[in-house]
CSV table of N, CA and C in Angstrom, one decimal:
chain,number,residue,atom,x,y,z
A,195,MET,N,85.6,70.7,61.0
A,195,MET,CA,86.5,70.2,62.0
A,195,MET,C,87.9,70.9,62.0
A,196,LYS,N,88.3,71.2,60.7
A,196,LYS,CA,89.6,71.9,60.6
A,196,LYS,C,89.6,73.3,61.2
A,197,ASN,N,88.4,74.0,61.0
A,197,ASN,CA,88.3,75.3,61.6
A,197,ASN,C,88.2,75.2,63.1
A,198,LEU,N,87.6,74.2,63.7
A,198,LEU,CA,87.6,74.1,65.1
A,198,LEU,C,89.0,73.9,65.7
A,199,ILE,N,89.8,73.0,65.0
A,199,ILE,CA,91.2,72.8,65.5
A,199,ILE,C,92.0,74.1,65.4
A,200,THR,N,91.8,74.8,64.3
A,200,THR,CA,92.6,76.0,64.0
A,200,THR,C,92.2,77.1,65.1
A,201,THR,N,90.9,77.2,65.3
A,201,THR,CA,90.4,78.2,66.3
A,201,THR,C,90.9,77.8,67.7
A,202,THR,N,90.9,76.6,68.1
A,202,THR,CA,91.3,76.1,69.4
A,202,THR,C,92.8,76.4,69.5
A,203,ALA,N,93.6,76.1,68.5
A,203,ALA,CA,95.0,76.3,68.5
A,203,ALA,C,95.3,77.8,68.7
A,204,LEU,N,94.6,78.6,67.9
A,204,LEU,CA,94.8,80.1,68.0
A,204,LEU,C,94.5,80.6,69.4
A,205,CYS,N,93.4,80.1,70.0
A,205,CYS,CA,93.0,80.5,71.4
A,205,CYS,C,94.1,80.1,72.4
A,206,LEU,N,94.6,78.9,72.3
A,206,LEU,CA,95.7,78.4,73.2
A,206,LEU,C,96.9,79.3,73.0
A,207,CYS,N,97.3,79.6,71.8
A,207,CYS,CA,98.5,80.5,71.6
A,207,CYS,C,98.3,81.8,72.3
A,208,LEU,N,97.1,82.4,72.1
A,208,LEU,CA,96.8,83.7,72.8
A,208,LEU,C,96.9,83.6,74.3
A,209,ILE,N,96.4,82.6,74.8
A,209,ILE,CA,96.3,82.4,76.3
A,209,ILE,C,97.7,82.2,76.8
A,210,LEU,N,98.5,81.3,76.1
A,210,LEU,CA,99.9,81.0,76.6
A,210,LEU,C,100.9,82.1,76.4
A,211,THR,N,100.6,83.0,75.5
A,211,THR,CA,101.5,84.1,75.2
A,211,THR,C,101.0,85.5,75.7
A,212,SER,N,100.0,85.4,76.6
A,212,SER,CA,99.4,86.7,77.1
A,212,SER,C,100.5,87.5,77.8
A,213,CYS,N,100.3,88.8,77.8
A,213,CYS,CA,101.2,89.8,78.4
A,213,CYS,C,101.1,89.7,79.9
A,214,VAL,N,102.2,89.8,80.6
A,214,VAL,CA,102.3,89.9,82.0
A,214,VAL,C,103.0,91.2,82.3
A,215,GLN,N,102.3,92.1,83.1
A,215,GLN,CA,102.9,93.4,83.4
A,215,GLN,C,104.1,93.3,84.2
A,216,LYS,N,105.2,93.9,83.8
A,216,LYS,CA,106.4,94.0,84.5
A,216,LYS,C,106.3,94.7,85.9
A,217,THR,N,106.8,94.2,87.0
A,217,THR,CA,106.7,94.9,88.2
A,217,THR,C,108.1,95.5,88.6
A,218,TYR,N,108.0,96.5,89.5
A,218,TYR,CA,109.1,97.3,89.9
A,218,TYR,C,109.0,97.4,91.5
A,219,LYS,N,110.2,97.6,92.1
A,219,LYS,CA,110.2,97.9,93.5
A,219,LYS,C,110.2,99.4,93.7
A,220,LYS,N,109.2,99.9,94.4
A,220,LYS,CA,109.1,101.3,94.6
A,220,LYS,C,109.0,101.6,96.1
A,221,THR,N,109.9,102.4,96.6
A,221,THR,CA,110.0,102.7,98.0
A,221,THR,C,109.4,104.0,98.2
A,222,VAL,N,108.5,104.1,99.3
A,222,VAL,CA,107.9,105.4,99.6
A,222,VAL,C,108.2,105.7,101.1
A,223,VAL,N,108.7,106.9,101.4
A,223,VAL,CA,108.9,107.4,102.7
A,223,VAL,C,107.7,108.3,103.0
A,224,PHE,N,106.8,107.8,103.9
A,224,PHE,CA,105.6,108.6,104.3
A,224,PHE,C,105.9,109.3,105.5
A,225,THR,N,105.6,110.6,105.5
A,225,THR,CA,105.8,111.5,106.7
A,225,THR,C,104.4,112.2,107.0
A,226,LEU,N,104.0,112.1,108.2
A,226,LEU,CA,102.7,112.7,108.6
A,226,LEU,C,102.8,113.6,109.7
A,227,ASP,N,102.2,114.8,109.6
A,227,ASP,CA,102.1,115.8,110.6
A,227,ASP,C,100.7,115.6,111.3
A,228,ALA,N,100.7,115.2,112.5
A,228,ALA,CA,99.4,115.0,113.3
A,228,ALA,C,99.3,115.9,114.5
A,229,THR,N,99.9,117.1,114.3
A,229,THR,CA,99.9,118.1,115.5
A,229,THR,C,98.6,118.6,115.8
A,230,LYS,N,97.6,118.4,114.9
A,230,LYS,CA,96.2,118.9,115.3
A,230,LYS,C,95.6,118.1,116.4
A,231,PHE,N,96.1,117.0,116.8
A,231,PHE,CA,95.7,116.1,117.9
A,231,PHE,C,96.4,116.5,119.1
A,232,LYS,N,95.7,116.7,120.2
A,232,LYS,CA,96.4,117.0,121.5
A,232,LYS,C,97.0,115.8,122.1
A,233,THR,N,96.3,114.7,122.0
A,233,THR,CA,96.9,113.4,122.5
A,233,THR,C,96.9,112.4,121.4
A,234,VAL,N,98.0,111.8,121.1
A,234,VAL,CA,98.2,110.8,120.1
A,234,VAL,C,98.6,109.5,120.7
A,235,LYS,N,97.7,108.5,120.6
A,235,LYS,CA,98.1,107.2,121.1
A,235,LYS,C,98.7,106.3,120.1
A,236,LYS,N,98.2,106.3,118.8
A,236,LYS,CA,98.8,105.6,117.8
A,236,LYS,C,98.5,106.2,116.4
A,237,VAL,N,99.5,106.0,115.5
A,237,VAL,CA,99.4,106.5,114.2
A,237,VAL,C,99.7,105.4,113.2
A,238,GLY,N,98.9,105.3,112.1
A,238,GLY,CA,99.2,104.3,111.1
A,238,GLY,C,98.8,104.7,109.8
A,239,ILE,N,99.0,103.8,108.8
A,239,ILE,CA,98.6,104.1,107.4
A,239,ILE,C,98.0,102.8,106.9
A,240,ARG,N,97.0,103.0,106.1
A,240,ARG,CA,96.4,101.8,105.4
A,240,ARG,C,96.4,102.1,103.9
A,241,GLY,N,96.3,101.0,103.1
A,241,GLY,CA,96.4,101.3,101.6
A,241,GLY,C,95.9,100.1,100.9
A,242,LYS,N,95.9,100.3,99.5
A,242,LYS,CA,95.3,99.2,98.7
A,242,LYS,C,96.4,98.2,98.2
A,243,ASP,N,97.6,98.6,98.2
A,243,ASP,CA,98.7,97.7,97.7
A,243,ASP,C,99.6,97.1,98.8
A,244,LYS,N,99.9,95.8,98.7
A,244,LYS,CA,100.8,95.2,99.6
A,244,LYS,C,102.1,95.9,99.7
A,245,PRO,N,102.7,96.1,100.8
A,245,PRO,CA,102.5,95.5,102.1
A,245,PRO,C,101.4,96.2,102.9
A,246,LEU,N,100.8,97.2,102.4
A,246,LEU,CA,99.7,97.9,103.1
A,246,LEU,C,98.4,97.1,102.9
A,247,SER,N,97.4,97.4,103.8
A,247,SER,CA,96.2,96.8,103.7
A,247,SER,C,95.1,97.7,104.2
A,248,TRP,N,93.9,97.6,103.7
A,248,TRP,CA,92.7,98.3,104.3
A,248,TRP,C,92.2,97.7,105.6
A,249,ASP,N,92.7,96.5,105.9
A,249,ASP,CA,92.2,95.8,107.0
A,249,ASP,C,92.9,96.1,108.4
A,250,TYR,N,94.1,96.6,108.3
A,250,TYR,CA,94.9,96.9,109.5
A,250,TYR,C,95.9,98.0,109.3
A,251,ASP,N,96.3,98.7,110.4
A,251,ASP,CA,97.2,99.8,110.3
A,251,ASP,C,98.6,99.2,110.2
A,252,THR,N,99.5,99.9,109.4
A,252,THR,CA,100.9,99.7,109.4
A,252,THR,C,101.4,100.9,110.3
A,253,GLU,N,102.0,100.6,111.4
A,253,GLU,CA,102.4,101.6,112.4
A,253,GLU,C,103.4,102.5,111.9
A,254,MET,N,103.2,103.8,112.2
A,254,MET,CA,104.1,104.9,111.9
A,254,MET,C,104.8,105.3,113.2
A,255,LYS,N,106.1,105.5,113.2
A,255,LYS,CA,106.9,105.8,114.3
A,255,LYS,C,107.1,107.3,114.4
A,256,PHE,N,107.1,107.8,115.7
A,256,PHE,CA,107.3,109.2,116.0
A,256,PHE,C,108.7,109.6,115.9
A,257,SER,N,109.0,110.7,115.3
A,257,SER,CA,110.4,111.2,115.2
A,257,SER,C,110.5,112.5,116.0
A,258,THR,N,111.2,112.4,117.2
A,258,THR,CA,111.3,113.5,118.1
A,258,THR,C,112.1,114.7,117.4
A,259,LYS,N,112.9,114.4,116.5
A,259,LYS,CA,113.7,115.4,115.8
A,259,LYS,C,112.9,116.4,115.1
A,260,ASP,N,111.8,116.0,114.4
A,260,ASP,CA,111.0,116.9,113.6
A,260,ASP,C,109.5,116.9,114.0
A,261,SER,N,109.1,116.1,115.1
A,261,SER,CA,107.8,116.0,115.6
A,261,SER,C,106.8,115.4,114.5
A,262,LEU,N,107.3,114.5,113.7
A,262,LEU,CA,106.5,113.9,112.6
A,262,LEU,C,106.5,112.4,112.8
A,263,TYR,N,105.5,111.8,112.2
A,263,TYR,CA,105.4,110.3,112.2
A,263,TYR,C,105.9,109.8,110.8
A,264,LYS,N,106.7,108.7,110.8
A,264,LYS,CA,107.3,108.3,109.6
A,264,LYS,C,107.2,106.8,109.5
A,265,VAL,N,107.1,106.3,108.2
A,265,VAL,CA,107.2,104.9,107.9
A,265,VAL,C,107.7,104.8,106.5
A,266,THR,N,108.6,103.8,106.2
A,266,THR,CA,109.1,103.6,104.9
A,266,THR,C,108.6,102.2,104.4
A,267,THR,N,108.0,102.2,103.2
A,267,THR,CA,107.4,101.0,102.7
A,267,THR,C,107.8,100.8,101.3
A,268,THR,N,108.1,99.5,101.0
A,268,THR,CA,108.5,99.2,99.6
A,268,THR,C,107.4,98.3,99.0
A,269,PHE,N,106.9,98.8,97.8
A,269,PHE,CA,105.9,98.1,97.1
A,269,PHE,C,106.5,97.4,95.9
A,270,GLU,N,106.0,96.2,95.5
A,270,GLU,CA,106.4,95.6,94.3
A,270,GLU,C,105.2,95.6,93.4
A,271,THR,N,105.2,96.5,92.4
A,271,THR,CA,104.0,96.8,91.7
A,271,THR,C,104.3,97.1,90.2
A,272,GLY,N,103.3,97.0,89.4
A,272,GLY,CA,103.4,97.4,88.0
A,272,GLY,C,102.7,98.7,87.8
A,273,TYR,N,102.0,99.2,88.8
A,273,TYR,CA,101.3,100.4,88.7
A,273,TYR,C,102.2,101.6,88.9
A,274,LYS,N,101.7,102.8,88.5
A,274,LYS,CA,102.5,104.1,88.7
A,274,LYS,C,102.0,104.8,89.9
A,275,PHE,N,101.1,104.3,90.7
A,275,PHE,CA,100.6,105.0,91.9
A,275,PHE,C,100.0,103.9,92.8
A,276,THR,N,99.7,104.4,94.0
A,276,THR,CA,99.0,103.6,95.0
A,276,THR,C,98.0,104.6,95.7
A,277,GLU,N,97.2,104.0,96.6
A,277,GLU,CA,96.2,104.8,97.3
A,277,GLU,C,96.3,104.5,98.8
A,278,VAL,N,96.3,105.5,99.6
A,278,VAL,CA,96.4,105.3,101.1
A,278,VAL,C,95.5,106.3,101.9
A,279,LYS,N,95.3,106.0,103.1
A,279,LYS,CA,94.7,106.9,104.1
A,279,LYS,C,95.5,106.8,105.4
A,280,PHE,N,95.7,107.8,106.1
A,280,PHE,CA,96.3,107.8,107.4
A,280,PHE,C,95.2,107.6,108.5
A,281,VAL,N,95.7,107.0,109.6
A,281,VAL,CA,94.8,106.7,110.7
A,281,VAL,C,95.4,107.2,112.0
A,282,VAL,N,94.7,108.1,112.8
A,282,VAL,CA,95.2,108.5,114.1
A,282,VAL,C,94.2,108.2,115.1
A,283,ASN,N,94.7,107.5,116.2
A,283,ASN,CA,93.8,107.0,117.3
A,283,ASN,C,92.5,106.3,116.7
A,284,ASP,N,92.8,105.4,115.8
A,284,ASP,CA,91.7,104.6,115.1
A,284,ASP,C,90.7,105.5,114.3
A,285,THR,N,91.0,106.7,114.0
A,285,THR,CA,90.2,107.6,113.2
A,285,THR,C,90.8,107.7,111.8
A,286,PHE,N,90.0,107.3,110.8
A,286,PHE,CA,90.5,107.5,109.4
A,286,PHE,C,90.4,109.0,109.0
A,287,GLU,N,91.3,109.4,108.2
A,287,GLU,CA,91.2,110.7,107.6
A,287,GLU,C,90.2,110.7,106.4
A,288,PHE,N,89.7,111.8,106.0
A,288,PHE,CA,88.9,111.9,104.8
A,288,PHE,C,87.8,110.8,104.7
A,289,GLN,N,87.1,110.7,105.8
A,289,GLN,CA,86.0,109.7,105.9
A,289,GLN,C,84.9,110.0,104.8
A,290,ASN,N,84.5,109.0,104.1
A,290,ASN,CA,83.5,109.2,103.0
A,290,ASN,C,84.0,110.1,101.8
A,291,GLU,N,85.4,110.2,101.7
A,291,GLU,CA,86.0,110.9,100.6
A,291,GLU,C,87.0,110.0,99.9
A,292,ASP,N,87.5,110.5,98.8
A,292,ASP,CA,88.5,109.8,98.1
A,292,ASP,C,89.8,109.6,98.9
A,293,ASN,N,90.5,108.5,98.6
A,293,ASN,CA,91.8,108.2,99.2
A,293,ASN,C,92.9,109.2,98.7
A,294,ARG,N,94.0,109.2,99.3
A,294,ARG,CA,95.2,109.9,98.8
A,294,ARG,C,95.8,109.1,97.7
A,295,LYS,N,96.1,109.7,96.6
A,295,LYS,CA,96.8,109.0,95.5
A,295,LYS,C,98.2,109.4,95.5
A,296,ILE,N,99.1,108.4,95.7
A,296,ILE,CA,100.5,108.6,95.7
A,296,ILE,C,101.1,108.2,94.4
A,297,ILE,N,101.6,109.1,93.6
A,297,ILE,CA,102.2,108.8,92.4
A,297,ILE,C,103.7,108.5,92.6
A,298,PHE,N,104.2,107.3,92.2
A,298,PHE,CA,105.5,106.9,92.4
A,298,PHE,C,106.5,107.8,91.6
A,299,SER,N,107.6,108.2,92.2
A,299,SER,CA,108.7,108.9,91.5
A,299,SER,C,109.3,108.0,90.5
A,300,LYS,N,109.9,108.5,89.4
A,300,LYS,CA,110.6,107.7,88.5
A,300,LYS,C,111.9,107.2,89.1
A,301,LYS,N,112.3,107.8,90.1
A,301,LYS,CA,113.5,107.3,90.9
A,301,LYS,C,113.0,106.2,91.8
A,302,ASP,N,114.0,105.6,92.5
A,302,ASP,CA,113.6,104.4,93.3
A,302,ASP,C,112.8,104.8,94.5
A,303,THR,N,113.0,106.0,95.1
A,303,THR,CA,112.3,106.4,96.3
A,303,THR,C,111.4,107.7,96.1
A,304,THR,N,110.2,107.6,96.6
A,304,THR,CA,109.3,108.7,96.6
A,304,THR,C,109.1,109.2,98.0
A,305,PHE,N,109.2,110.5,98.2
A,305,PHE,CA,109.0,111.1,99.5
A,305,PHE,C,107.6,111.8,99.5
A,306,PHE,N,106.7,111.3,100.5
A,306,PHE,CA,105.4,111.9,100.6
A,306,PHE,C,105.2,112.5,101.9
A,307,LYS,N,104.9,113.8,102.0
A,307,LYS,CA,104.7,114.5,103.2
A,307,LYS,C,103.2,114.9,103.3
A,308,ALA,N,102.6,114.7,104.4
A,308,ALA,CA,101.2,115.0,104.6
A,308,ALA,C,100.8,115.6,105.9
A,309,LYS,N,99.7,116.3,106.0
A,309,LYS,CA,99.1,116.7,107.2
A,309,LYS,C,97.8,116.0,107.3
A,310,PHE,N,97.5,115.5,108.5
A,310,PHE,CA,96.3,114.7,108.7
A,310,PHE,C,95.0,115.4,108.3
A,311,ASN,N,94.3,114.8,107.4
A,311,ASN,CA,93.0,115.3,107.0
A,311,ASN,C,93.1,116.6,106.2
A,312,LYS,N,94.2,116.9,105.6
A,312,LYS,CA,94.4,118.1,104.7
A,312,LYS,C,95.0,117.6,103.4
A,313,ARG,N,94.4,118.2,102.3
A,313,ARG,CA,94.9,117.8,101.0
A,313,ARG,C,96.0,118.7,100.6
């Protein structure tokens, strides 16, 4: 009986003092070159970590200054990277291939520039 109480107390201590991973705010400025498309109706990005989602596009805005699409997103994460794919006119890039892996900068902001469907 004493062993059961000791084992139960030990298990409770381990559960109550378990490690929780520290999270950080990481901002990423995504820039996409979609010039391979003659007509662009909409451009978005999808990803595995909030605020992005694989279920819907986060819209990217066109910048007439440099003819690129841009969006700035802030993640609250304990991970050192995230995964994304760009979507143009409802077409995913790299279909049936790995996602883009974005490694967060050690600084507060990461700048990620891409061409649609090019690694």
